[in-house]
Short mmCIF file of C-alpha atoms in Angstrom, two decimals:
data_model
loop_
_atom_site.label_atom_id
_atom_site.label_comp_id
_atom_site.label_asym_id
_atom_site.label_seq_id
_atom_site.Cartn_x
_atom_site.Cartn_y
_atom_site.Cartn_z
CA MET A 253 20.71 64.68 36.07
CA ASN A 254 21.51 68.78 34.94
CA ALA A 255 21.87 68.26 31.14
CA LEU A 256 25.10 67.66 30.16
CA THR A 257 26.31 69.46 27.05
CA THR A 258 27.30 67.76 23.53
CA GLU A 259 30.77 68.68 24.34
CA GLU A 260 31.13 67.37 28.20
CA ILE A 261 29.66 63.91 26.81
CA ASN A 262 32.47 63.85 24.02
CA THR A 263 34.67 64.47 27.13
CA ILE A 264 33.29 62.03 28.83
CA LEU A 265 33.14 59.57 26.13
CA GLN A 266 36.76 59.98 24.80
CA ASN A 267 38.64 57.90 27.40
CA ILE A 268 36.36 56.06 28.40
CA GLU A 269 37.70 52.14 27.47
CA SER A 270 40.51 52.85 30.15
CA ALA A 271 37.69 53.99 32.93
CA GLU A 272 37.40 51.92 36.13
CA LYS A 273 34.25 49.19 35.04
CA SER A 274 31.85 49.42 38.05
CA SER A 275 30.29 45.54 37.70
CA VAL A 276 30.92 42.38 36.00
CA LEU A 277 27.51 41.51 36.06
CA GLY A 278 26.15 42.84 33.33
CA TYR A 279 25.58 40.75 30.05
CA PHE A 280 24.55 43.63 27.32
CA SER A 281 27.45 46.20 28.92
CA ARG A 282 29.91 46.53 31.86
CA PRO A 283 29.47 49.50 32.87
CA PHE A 284 31.93 52.16 34.33
CA ARG A 285 32.09 54.33 36.66
CA VAL A 286 33.45 57.88 35.31
CA TYR A 287 34.15 61.57 37.23
CA HIS A 288 32.91 64.21 35.84
CA GLY A 289 33.94 66.78 38.37
CA ASP A 290 33.03 65.48 41.05
CA ARG A 291 29.87 63.75 39.65
CA ALA A 292 29.88 60.03 39.46
CA LEU A 293 28.36 58.47 36.32
CA PHE A 294 27.50 55.06 35.01
CA ILE A 295 28.38 54.67 31.25
CA LYS A 296 27.13 52.01 29.38
CA LEU A 297 28.39 51.04 26.26
CA TYR A 298 26.75 48.05 23.98
CA PHE A 299 27.55 45.71 21.29
CA PRO A 300 27.56 48.09 17.80
CA VAL A 301 25.65 47.23 14.60
CA ASN A 302 25.36 48.43 11.00
CA ASN A 303 22.19 49.57 10.99
CA GLN A 304 21.76 53.03 12.25
CA GLU A 305 17.94 53.31 11.87
CA TYR A 306 17.60 50.13 13.93
CA ILE A 307 19.60 51.56 16.93
CA SER A 308 17.34 54.94 16.13
CA ARG A 309 14.44 52.64 16.75
CA ILE A 310 15.95 51.16 20.05
CA ILE A 311 16.46 55.01 21.12
CA ARG A 312 13.11 55.78 20.57
CA ASN A 313 11.60 52.60 21.91
CA HIS A 314 14.24 53.37 24.96
CA ASN A 315 13.09 56.55 25.76
CA ASP A 316 9.28 55.95 25.18
CA TYR A 317 10.25 52.62 27.87
CA VAL A 318 11.22 54.85 30.32
CA ARG A 319 8.27 57.15 30.61
CA GLU A 320 5.66 53.98 31.23
CA LEU A 321 7.65 53.01 33.64
CA ARG A 322 7.45 55.83 35.48
CA PHE A 323 4.11 55.91 34.49
CA ALA A 324 3.60 53.19 36.60
CA GLY A 325 5.39 54.79 39.15
CA ILE A 326 9.05 53.01 38.75
CA LYS A 327 11.54 55.21 40.15
CA ILE A 328 14.74 55.69 37.33
CA PRO A 329 17.16 58.07 37.48
CA GLU A 330 17.49 60.78 35.28
CA THR A 331 19.17 58.79 31.56
CA ILE A 332 20.86 59.98 28.69
CA ILE A 333 20.86 57.69 25.64
CA LEU A 334 22.76 58.28 22.48
CA SER A 335 24.63 56.78 19.95
CA ARG A 336 28.08 57.16 18.61
CA LYS A 337 30.17 55.50 15.71
CA SER A 338 32.48 52.96 16.52
CA ASN A 339 34.66 51.23 13.99
CA ARG A 340 32.21 52.26 11.37
CA LYS A 341 29.53 51.02 13.34
CA HIS A 342 26.82 52.31 15.51
CA GLN A 343 27.43 51.55 19.45
CA LEU A 344 24.43 52.68 21.98
CA VAL A 345 25.33 54.67 25.40
CA ILE A 346 23.64 55.02 28.52
CA ILE A 347 25.00 57.56 30.58
CA GLN A 348 23.30 57.82 34.40
CA ASP A 349 24.22 59.12 37.56
CA SER A 350 25.86 56.65 39.40
CA PHE A 351 25.22 55.28 42.93
CA ARG A 352 27.32 54.12 45.61
CA ASP A 353 28.03 50.12 45.84
CA ASP A 354 26.43 49.91 49.24
CA GLU A 355 23.55 51.31 47.91
CA LEU A 356 23.01 48.33 44.78
CA LEU A 357 20.11 46.07 46.09
CA ARG A 358 22.15 42.99 45.16
CA ASN A 359 25.60 44.13 47.68
CA ARG A 360 21.80 44.87 50.36
CA ILE A 361 20.91 41.34 49.89
CA LEU A 362 24.48 40.11 51.13
CA SER A 363 24.71 42.39 54.06
CA GLU A 364 21.47 42.64 55.88
CA ASP A 365 20.61 40.20 58.61
CA LEU A 366 17.70 37.77 57.32
CA GLU A 367 15.27 40.31 58.61
CA GLY A 368 16.50 43.07 56.90
CA VAL A 369 16.56 40.45 53.53
CA LYS A 370 12.59 40.03 54.12
CA GLN A 371 12.03 43.96 54.13
CA LEU A 372 14.09 44.60 50.98
CA CYS A 373 12.26 41.80 49.23
CA THR A 374 9.12 42.54 50.34
CA MET A 375 10.03 46.38 48.63
CA VAL A 376 10.52 44.13 45.51
CA PHE A 377 7.10 42.69 45.60
CA ASP A 378 4.85 45.47 46.40
CA GLU A 379 7.14 47.00 43.60
CA MET A 380 6.22 44.61 40.67
CA LEU A 381 2.58 44.31 41.88
CA GLN A 382 2.30 48.34 41.50
CA PHE A 383 3.81 48.00 38.09
CA ARG A 384 1.62 45.66 37.24
CA GLU A 385 -1.23 47.26 38.28
CA LYS A 386 -0.56 50.71 37.25
CA ARG A 387 0.65 50.15 33.85
CA ASN A 388 -0.73 50.77 30.85
CA LYS A 389 -2.89 47.81 29.68
CA ASP A 390 -3.18 49.52 26.20
CA ILE A 391 0.62 48.13 25.18
CA ASP A 392 2.91 45.25 25.36
CA ILE A 393 5.07 45.93 28.28
CA GLY A 394 7.62 44.09 29.50
CA PHE A 395 9.42 44.26 33.15
CA HIS A 396 12.36 42.61 34.75
CA PRO A 397 12.84 43.52 38.89
CA THR A 398 15.28 41.45 39.58
CA LEU A 399 18.20 42.30 42.42
CA ARG A 400 20.68 43.55 40.24
CA ASN A 401 18.46 45.77 38.50
CA TYR A 402 18.01 48.22 42.17
CA CYS A 403 19.80 50.51 44.17
CA VAL A 404 18.22 51.79 47.66
CA HIS A 405 18.48 55.26 47.66
CA GLU A 406 17.32 56.81 50.78
CA ASN A 407 15.12 53.98 51.67
CA LYS A 408 13.44 53.50 48.59
CA LEU A 409 14.05 51.20 45.51
CA TRP A 410 15.32 53.17 42.32
CA PHE A 411 15.42 50.99 39.26
CA PHE A 412 18.44 51.67 36.54
CA ASP A 413 18.53 48.93 33.85
CA THR A 414 16.55 49.92 31.34
CA PHE A 415 18.25 48.21 28.47
CA PRO A 416 17.14 46.08 26.88
CA PRO A 417 14.00 48.13 26.12
CA MET A 418 10.78 46.50 26.83
CA LEU A 419 8.45 47.78 25.49
CA MET A 420 6.93 45.41 22.66
CA ASN A 421 5.79 41.89 23.01
CA GLN A 422 8.04 39.21 23.97
CA LYS A 423 8.71 37.54 20.59
CA ALA A 424 10.09 41.06 19.45
CA LEU A 425 11.97 41.60 22.54
CA ASN A 426 13.55 38.13 21.97
CA ARG A 427 14.76 38.80 18.29
CA LEU A 428 15.95 42.45 20.08
CA ILE A 429 18.13 40.50 22.44
CA ILE A 430 19.75 38.21 20.01
CA LYS A 431 20.53 41.01 17.71
CA MET A 432 22.03 42.98 20.77
CA SER A 433 23.80 40.54 22.05
CA PRO A 434 28.03 40.28 21.86
CA HIS A 435 27.23 36.53 21.50
CA GLY A 436 24.26 36.73 18.87
CA GLY A 437 26.10 35.31 15.92
CA PHE A 438 27.19 32.33 18.31
CA LEU A 439 22.97 32.68 19.83
CA ARG A 440 21.54 31.76 16.91
CA LYS A 441 23.26 29.16 15.51
CA ILE A 442 22.48 27.23 18.74
CA ILE A 443 19.23 28.14 20.03
CA PRO A 444 16.13 28.91 18.28
CA PRO A 445 14.66 32.28 19.36
CA ARG A 446 11.62 30.93 21.26
CA LEU A 447 13.61 29.20 23.45
CA ILE A 448 15.04 32.20 24.56
CA ASN A 449 11.42 32.45 26.27
CA ARG A 450 13.24 30.19 29.25
CA VAL A 451 14.66 33.76 30.21
CA THR A 452 12.35 36.68 28.97
CA ASP A 453 9.13 34.78 30.54
CA GLU A 454 10.57 36.37 33.81
CA TYR A 455 9.28 39.75 32.53
CA TYR A 456 6.10 39.28 31.16
CA ASN A 457 4.18 36.52 33.41
CA LEU A 458 4.06 37.84 37.52
CA ASP A 459 4.51 33.99 38.71
CA THR A 460 8.33 33.59 36.94
CA MET A 461 9.04 37.13 37.85
CA PHE A 462 8.13 36.63 41.59
CA THR A 463 10.07 33.39 41.69
CA GLY A 464 12.97 35.14 39.88
CA VAL A 465 13.51 37.51 42.78
CA VAL A 466 13.43 34.50 45.50
CA GLY A 467 15.35 32.09 43.51
CA SER A 468 18.41 35.23 43.72
CA CYS A 469 18.02 35.87 46.91
CA CYS A 470 18.65 32.20 47.86
CA ARG A 471 21.29 32.08 45.63
CA LEU A 472 23.44 35.07 47.17
CA ARG A 473 22.24 33.30 50.91
CA PRO A 474 22.17 29.79 50.24
CA HIS A 475 22.20 29.44 54.35
CA ASP A 476 18.71 31.58 54.51
CA SER A 477 17.26 29.65 51.45
CA GLU A 478 14.18 27.90 53.41
CA ALA A 479 13.47 31.09 55.43
CA ILE A 480 13.28 33.31 52.20
CA LEU A 481 11.59 30.45 50.53
CA GLU A 482 8.68 30.22 53.72
CA PHE A 483 8.44 34.36 53.72
CA SER A 484 8.25 34.47 49.92
CA ARG A 485 5.31 31.76 49.98
CA GLU A 486 3.75 33.70 52.74
CA TYR A 487 3.92 37.01 51.15
CA ALA A 488 1.74 35.15 47.67
CA ASN A 489 -0.59 33.82 49.61
CA ASN A 490 -1.28 36.85 51.64
CA SER A 491 -1.72 38.99 48.97
CA PRO A 492 -4.82 40.54 47.67
CA LEU A 493 -3.07 41.58 43.80
CA ILE A 494 -1.77 37.76 43.33
CA THR A 495 -4.66 36.00 41.62
CA ASP A 496 -5.77 32.51 42.69
CA ASP A 497 -3.85 30.70 39.71
CA GLU A 498 -0.62 32.88 40.26
CA LYS A 499 -0.93 31.57 43.84
CA LYS A 500 -0.74 28.15 42.72
CA SER A 501 1.89 28.61 40.61
CA ILE A 502 3.96 30.44 42.77
CA LEU A 503 3.92 28.41 45.65
CA ARG A 504 4.33 24.99 43.28
CA LEU A 505 7.87 27.21 41.98
CA LEU A 506 8.77 27.69 45.60
CA VAL A 507 8.72 24.44 46.46
CA ARG A 508 12.79 24.35 46.22
CA PRO A 509 14.61 27.16 45.40
CA PRO A 510 14.47 28.39 42.07
CA GLN A 511 16.65 27.28 39.30
CA LEU A 512 18.32 29.35 36.59
CA SER A 513 17.07 27.83 33.15
CA GLY A 514 19.89 26.24 31.45
CA ILE A 515 20.20 28.65 28.25
CA TRP A 516 20.80 31.34 30.72
CA ILE A 517 23.62 29.51 33.11
CA LEU A 518 25.36 29.39 29.12
CA VAL A 519 24.40 32.92 28.52
CA ARG A 520 25.97 33.87 31.82
CA LYS A 521 28.96 31.18 31.03
CA LEU A 522 29.55 33.08 27.25
CA SER A 523 29.42 36.56 29.19
CA ARG A 524 31.93 35.38 31.97
CA ASN A 525 29.27 36.79 34.26
CA THR A 526 30.34 36.12 37.56
CA GLY A 527 26.68 35.44 39.26
CA ARG A 528 26.08 32.60 42.34
CA PRO A 529 25.37 29.23 41.16
CA ASN A 530 22.02 27.48 42.03
CA VAL A 531 21.27 26.16 45.16
CA SER A 532 21.15 22.18 44.91
CA ILE A 533 20.19 21.24 47.93
CA PRO A 534 16.28 20.03 48.67
CA THR A 535 14.03 22.29 50.70
CA SER A 536 11.01 20.94 52.27
CA SER A 537 7.82 22.75 51.61
#
């Protein structure tokens, strides 16, 4: 991304709320697609909070997180993160170059034939294993290679969802998720932070990371779910980068289409998220 001046950023953000929403799938933010001249941009606005120092720490963590993902071989578009005043609070803003709708991986999974879906899944599986092999082993870092966080541009995966930044341990991430959630006050009343693990386990453990992708594919293509499960079990079983214990766990979790947790279903309902429902038809192993 060519650098945007402060004046250009202010102009872009001035009337952002009236711009076209590009997706209704986000939880922390519903991105806007705006045009700066001929240039298409994604603008993501986050829940405003009172503590400016807290926001500053998130910005530092985010920039370090993007650096670490790139170090591990993950391709990320040029990304600007900043804060702005919003009704006496401090709001995070992320600006990225926009991808076309037909490049979004979730849309590709919907539009491809079954062989194309298998090829796309292979790309994601390969990337999550590459991340684990190449990442800095001396730091706590999470990664969420879900379908809606990717696009396919010039036959390569690009990862564009860098919030929440996950350059921290799982317990700290759980606290950040509640703090930055538009529904955080309600979540704090009904869900202990440790139960957020039902969602964030997928960001730190290969078996649930892997099966999370498979579950998303099955929900998008329920009629192909058995073929997707069979292919995914074969990939896991044949990969030399997946340990025997991880293989056992993955195969156990892929007896039938993986299910979204009850907590994540509640979170989706709170945010009026339009993701697909669980596939409840039993599938043979």
